[in-house]
Coordinates of C-alpha atoms in Angstrom, one line a residue:
X133 CA -15.0 23.1 -17.1
X134 CA -12.8 25.9 -15.6
X135 CA -9.1 26.3 -16.3
X136 CA -8.2 25.6 -12.7
X137 CA -10.2 22.3 -12.7
X138 CA -8.7 21.2 -16.0
X139 CA -5.2 21.9 -14.7
X140 CA -6.0 19.9 -11.6
X141 CA -7.3 17.0 -13.5
X142 CA -4.3 16.8 -15.8
X143 CA -1.9 17.1 -12.8
X144 CA -3.2 14.0 -11.0
X145 CA -1.0 11.0 -12.0
X146 CA -2.2 7.4 -11.9
X147 CA 0.0 6.7 -8.9
X148 CA -1.9 9.2 -6.7
X149 CA -3.4 6.4 -4.6
X150 CA 0.0 5.9 -3.1
X151 CA -0.5 9.1 -1.1
X152 CA -3.4 7.4 0.7
X153 CA -1.3 4.2 1.0
X154 CA 1.6 5.9 2.6
X155 CA -0.4 8.1 4.9
X156 CA -2.7 5.2 5.9
X157 CA 0.0 2.8 6.8
X158 CA 1.9 5.3 8.9
X159 CA -1.4 5.9 10.7
X160 CA -1.7 2.1 11.3
X161 CA 1.9 2.0 12.6
X162 CA 1.3 4.8 15.1
X163 CA -2.0 3.2 16.3
X164 CA -0.3 -0.1 16.8
X165 CA 2.3 1.6 19.0
X166 CA -0.4 3.4 21.0
X167 CA 0.2 6.8 19.5
X168 CA -3.5 7.3 18.8
X169 CA -3.7 11.1 18.5
X170 CA -1.0 11.2 15.9
X171 CA -2.5 8.2 14.2
X172 CA -6.0 9.8 13.9
X173 CA -4.5 13.0 12.5
X174 CA -3.0 11.0 9.7
X175 CA -6.2 9.0 9.3
X176 CA -8.2 12.2 8.7
X177 CA -5.6 13.3 6.2
X178 CA -5.7 9.9 4.4
X179 CA -9.5 9.9 4.4
X180 CA -9.7 13.5 3.0
X181 CA -7.2 12.7 0.2
X182 CA -9.1 9.5 -0.6
X183 CA -12.4 11.4 -0.9
X184 CA -10.7 14.1 -3.0
X185 CA -9.2 11.6 -5.4
X186 CA -12.6 9.9 -5.7
X187 CA -14.3 13.2 -6.6
X188 CA -11.5 13.9 -9.2
X189 CA -12.1 10.4 -10.6
X190 CA -15.7 11.2 -11.2
X191 CA -14.8 14.4 -12.9
X192 CA -12.2 12.6 -15.1
X193 CA -14.8 10.0 -16.1
X194 CA -17.0 12.9 -17.3
X195 CA -14.3 15.0 -19.0
X196 CA -11.0 13.2 -19.4
X197 CA -12.1 9.6 -20.2
X198 CA -9.6 8.7 -22.9
X199 CA -6.6 9.7 -20.8
X200 CA -8.1 7.9 -17.8
X201 CA -8.5 4.7 -19.8
X202 CA -4.9 4.9 -21.0
X203 CA -3.7 5.3 -17.4
X204 CA -5.9 2.4 -16.2
X205 CA -3.6 0.1 -18.1
X206 CA -0.7 0.9 -15.9
X207 CA 0.1 -1.1 -12.7
X208 CA 0.3 2.3 -10.9
X209 CA -3.5 2.6 -11.3
X210 CA -3.8 -0.2 -8.8
X211 CA -2.6 2.2 -6.0
X212 CA -6.3 3.1 -5.9
X213 CA -7.1 -0.4 -4.8
X214 CA -4.3 -0.5 -2.2
X215 CA -5.1 2.9 -0.8
X216 CA -8.7 2.0 -0.4
X217 CA -7.9 -1.2 1.5
X218 CA -5.2 0.4 3.7
X219 CA -7.8 3.0 4.7
X220 CA -10.3 0.3 5.3
X221 CA -7.9 -1.6 7.5
X222 CA -7.2 1.4 9.6
X223 CA -11.0 2.0 10.1
X224 CA -11.5 -1.7 10.9
X225 CA -8.9 -1.3 13.7
X226 CA -11.1 1.5 15.1
X227 CA -14.1 -1.0 15.0
X228 CA -15.8 0.8 12.1
X229 CA -16.4 -2.5 10.4
X230 CA -19.4 -1.4 8.2
X231 CA -17.4 1.3 6.5
X232 CA -14.4 -1.0 6.2
X233 CA -16.7 -3.6 4.5
X234 CA -17.8 -1.0 2.0
X235 CA -14.2 -0.1 1.3
X236 CA -13.3 -3.8 0.9
X237 CA -16.1 -4.2 -1.6
X238 CA -15.1 -1.0 -3.5
X239 CA -11.4 -2.1 -3.6
X240 CA -12.3 -5.6 -4.8
X241 CA -14.5 -4.2 -7.6
X242 CA -11.8 -1.9 -8.8
X243 CA -9.3 -4.8 -8.6
X244 CA -11.5 -7.0 -10.7
X245 CA -11.9 -4.3 -13.4
X246 CA -8.3 -3.1 -13.5
X247 CA -6.2 -6.2 -13.2
X248 CA -7.2 -7.9 -16.5
X249 CA -6.7 -4.5 -18.2
X250 CA -3.2 -4.1 -16.6
X251 CA -2.2 -7.7 -17.5
X252 CA -3.3 -7.3 -21.1
X253 CA -1.0 -4.3 -21.4
X254 CA 1.9 -5.7 -19.3
X255 CA 5.4 -4.5 -20.2
X256 CA 8.6 -6.3 -19.5
X257 CA 11.1 -5.6 -18.0
X258 CA 9.1 -4.5 -15.0
X259 CA 9.7 -1.5 -12.8
X260 CA 9.0 -0.8 -9.2
X261 CA 5.4 0.3 -9.9
X262 CA 4.8 -3.1 -11.4
X263 CA 4.9 -4.6 -7.9
X264 CA 1.7 -2.6 -7.1
X265 CA -0.1 -5.6 -8.6
X266 CA 1.2 -7.6 -5.6
X267 CA 0.4 -4.8 -3.1
X268 CA -3.1 -4.3 -4.3
X269 CA -3.8 -8.1 -4.1
X270 CA -2.3 -8.4 -0.7
X271 CA -4.1 -5.4 0.6
X272 CA -7.4 -7.2 -0.1
X273 CA -6.0 -10.2 1.9
X274 CA -5.1 -8.0 4.9
X275 CA -8.4 -6.2 5.1
X276 CA -10.3 -9.5 4.3
X277 CA -8.5 -11.3 7.1
X278 CA -9.1 -8.5 9.7
X279 CA -12.8 -8.3 8.8
X280 CA -13.2 -12.1 8.7
X281 CA -12.1 -12.3 12.3
X282 CA -14.1 -9.3 13.4
X283 CA -17.3 -10.4 11.7
X284 CA -16.8 -14.1 12.2
X285 CA -17.1 -14.6 8.5
X286 CA -15.4 -17.9 7.6
X287 CA -16.0 -17.5 3.9
X288 CA -14.2 -14.2 4.0
X289 CA -11.2 -15.8 5.7
X290 CA -11.0 -18.3 2.8
X291 CA -11.2 -15.5 0.3
X292 CA -8.5 -13.6 2.1
X293 CA -6.3 -16.7 2.0
X294 CA -6.8 -17.0 -1.7
X295 CA -5.8 -13.3 -2.2
X296 CA -2.7 -13.9 -0.1
X297 CA -1.6 -16.9 -2.2
X298 CA -2.4 -15.1 -5.4
X299 CA -0.4 -12.0 -4.3
X300 CA 2.7 -14.2 -3.5
X301 CA 2.4 -15.8 -6.9
X302 CA 2.2 -12.3 -8.5
X303 CA 5.4 -11.3 -6.6
X304 CA 7.3 -14.2 -8.2
X305 CA 5.9 -13.2 -11.6
X306 CA 6.9 -9.5 -11.3
X307 CA 10.3 -10.2 -9.6
X308 CA 11.3 -12.6 -12.4
X309 CA 11.0 -9.7 -14.9
X310 CA 12.3 -6.9 -12.7
X311 CA 15.0 -4.6 -14.0
X312 CA 17.5 -4.3 -11.2
X313 CA 18.8 -1.1 -12.7
X314 CA 15.6 0.5 -11.3
X315 CA 17.4 0.5 -7.9
X316 CA 19.6 3.2 -9.4
X317 CA 17.2 5.1 -11.7
X318 CA 13.8 4.5 -10.1
X319 CA 11.9 7.6 -8.8
X320 CA 10.9 6.1 -5.5
X321 CA 8.6 3.3 -6.7
X322 CA 11.6 0.9 -6.7
X323 CA 11.0 0.6 -2.9
X324 CA 7.9 -1.4 -3.6
X325 CA 10.1 -4.4 -4.5
X326 CA 10.6 -4.8 -0.8
X327 CA 7.3 -3.3 0.3
X328 CA 5.3 -5.9 -1.7
X329 CA 7.0 -8.6 0.4
X330 CA 6.4 -6.6 3.6
X331 CA 2.7 -6.4 3.0
X332 CA 2.7 -10.2 2.1
X333 CA 4.2 -10.8 5.5
X334 CA 1.6 -8.6 7.2
X335 CA -1.2 -10.5 5.3
X336 CA 0.3 -13.8 6.5
X337 CA 0.3 -12.6 10.0
X338 CA -3.3 -11.4 9.8
X339 CA -4.3 -14.7 8.2
X340 CA -2.5 -16.6 11.1
X341 CA -4.8 -14.8 13.5
X342 CA -7.9 -15.5 11.3
X343 CA -6.9 -19.2 11.0
X344 CA -6.7 -19.5 14.7
X345 CA -10.3 -18.2 15.0
X346 CA -11.9 -20.8 12.7
X347 CA -11.9 -24.5 13.3
X348 CA -11.8 -25.2 9.5
X349 CA -8.5 -23.2 9.2
X350 CA -7.0 -23.9 12.6
X351 CA -4.5 -26.5 11.1
X352 CA -3.1 -23.8 8.8
X353 CA -2.2 -21.4 11.7
X354 CA 1.3 -22.8 12.3
X355 CA 2.1 -23.0 8.6
X356 CA 1.0 -19.4 8.0
X357 CA 3.0 -18.3 11.1
X358 CA 6.2 -19.8 9.7
X359 CA 5.4 -18.4 6.2
X360 CA 5.0 -14.9 7.8
X361 CA 8.4 -15.1 9.3
X362 CA 10.0 -16.4 6.1
X363 CA 8.5 -13.6 4.0
X364 CA 9.4 -11.0 6.6
X365 CA 13.1 -12.1 6.3
X366 CA 12.9 -11.9 2.6
X367 CA 11.4 -8.4 2.8
X368 CA 14.1 -7.3 5.3
X369 CA 16.9 -8.6 2.9
X370 CA 15.7 -5.8 0.5
X371 CA 16.0 -3.1 3.1
X372 CA 19.8 -2.5 3.2
X373 CA 19.9 -2.9 -0.6
X374 CA 17.2 -0.1 -1.0
X375 CA 18.9 2.1 1.5
X376 CA 22.3 1.7 -0.1
X377 CA 20.7 2.5 -3.5
X378 CA 19.5 5.8 -2.1
X379 CA 23.0 6.6 -0.7
X380 CA 24.7 5.7 -4.0
X381 CA 22.2 7.5 -6.2
X382 CA 20.3 10.2 -4.3
X383 CA 17.0 11.3 -5.8
X384 CA 16.0 14.4 -3.9
X385 CA 13.5 16.1 -6.2
X386 CA 9.8 15.5 -5.4
X387 CA 7.9 13.0 -7.5
X388 CA 4.5 11.4 -6.7
X389 CA 6.3 8.1 -6.9
X390 CA 8.1 9.0 -3.7
X391 CA 4.9 8.0 -1.9
X392 CA 5.7 4.5 -3.1
X393 CA 8.8 4.9 -0.8
X394 CA 6.7 6.1 2.2
X395 CA 4.4 3.1 1.9
X396 CA 7.1 0.4 2.0
X397 CA 9.0 2.2 4.8
X398 CA 5.8 2.3 6.8
X399 CA 4.9 -1.3 5.9
X400 CA 8.2 -2.5 7.3
X401 CA 7.1 -1.3 10.7
X402 CA 3.6 -2.7 10.3
X403 CA 4.7 -6.2 9.3
X404 CA 7.3 -6.3 12.0
X405 CA 4.7 -5.5 14.6
X406 CA 2.5 -8.2 13.2
X407 CA 5.1 -11.0 12.7
X408 CA 6.8 -10.2 16.0
X409 CA 3.4 -10.6 17.7
X410 CA 2.3 -13.9 16.1
X411 CA 5.8 -15.4 16.4
X412 CA 6.4 -13.9 19.9
X413 CA 9.7 -12.3 18.8
X414 CA 10.3 -9.2 20.8
X415 CA 13.2 -8.0 18.7
X416 CA 10.9 -7.6 15.7
X417 CA 8.5 -5.5 17.8
X418 CA 11.4 -3.4 19.1
X419 CA 12.6 -2.8 15.5
X420 CA 9.1 -1.7 14.5
X421 CA 8.8 0.8 17.4
X422 CA 12.0 2.5 16.3
X423 CA 11.2 2.2 12.6
X424 CA 7.8 4.0 12.9
X425 CA 9.7 7.2 13.5
X426 CA 11.7 6.8 10.4
X427 CA 8.4 6.3 8.5
X428 CA 6.8 9.3 10.1
X429 CA 9.8 11.5 9.4
X430 CA 9.8 10.4 5.8
X431 CA 6.0 11.1 5.6
X432 CA 6.5 14.6 6.9
X433 CA 9.2 15.3 4.3
X434 CA 7.3 14.0 1.4
X435 CA 4.0 15.5 2.5
X436 CA 5.7 18.9 2.8
X437 CA 7.2 18.5 -0.7
X438 CA 3.8 17.6 -2.1
X439 CA 2.2 20.7 -0.6
X440 CA 5.0 22.9 -2.1
X441 CA 4.5 21.2 -5.5
X442 CA 0.7 21.8 -5.3
X443 CA 1.2 25.5 -4.5
X444 CA 3.7 25.8 -7.4
X445 CA 1.2 24.3 -9.8
X446 CA -1.6 26.5 -8.6
X447 CA 0.5 29.6 -9.1
X448 CA 1.8 28.5 -12.5

């Protein structure tokens, strides 16, 4: 194995899936707002990064297995699940359901393998990256709910509902152990404390749509709609706290965990679009239409910083 390849393998942290998460969710935001050209540009970037990370994973299995197994015990490794499901959700919105189904299956298999390993090695107090346990689970719920409605698959709607409830329970579990000092010293992943609730609100909204499409779930629609709004409010409560923490303790150096800031920022727009739609609250949709530009601006800054870091590593 060449020196360049070995350097590349060792430079890929377990949280790298957050790059796909952040890029994918901003693509979804732009598409929801009708900015299809911009959305598809980001979709291509997200898909290319996902494929690249997949190829690197194969190489690491062959040549860096011990380190890979150690990293698989970290909650950050579950960014691979969330990134896969976010990408699948974006493709499902394009009507590419077959590919989205494959990505749902891949993400679920990775989730089944990693979650027990992560829980066996769980560390308390928790940090922002610990909330990726919630995000990965809720990402399965989101894509499952979207595909259930598209494919008229009632069983998948029930599976998505189970993932939604499990994700909310996981949030309570992680939050009860969360070190609030992470708001001051976290490297970007502390934003997932709010982002995990935002994706739960999105999952609730998607499940509301799915429930209305199946007679066996129709009675849950109103309950899920209310739950989506309640969770959205809880997520929004985090937003001024997270912004204030950035102002009080600026963290300007690039870190891959900054992609775990991009994802929640983008998710605030996505869940606001969804909850505003299912609850017919125009103010939420108006907020989302403004907030997508905040998410896109942040994506551009972090993406540029990532490219600069990559060039520096290449030349080192």
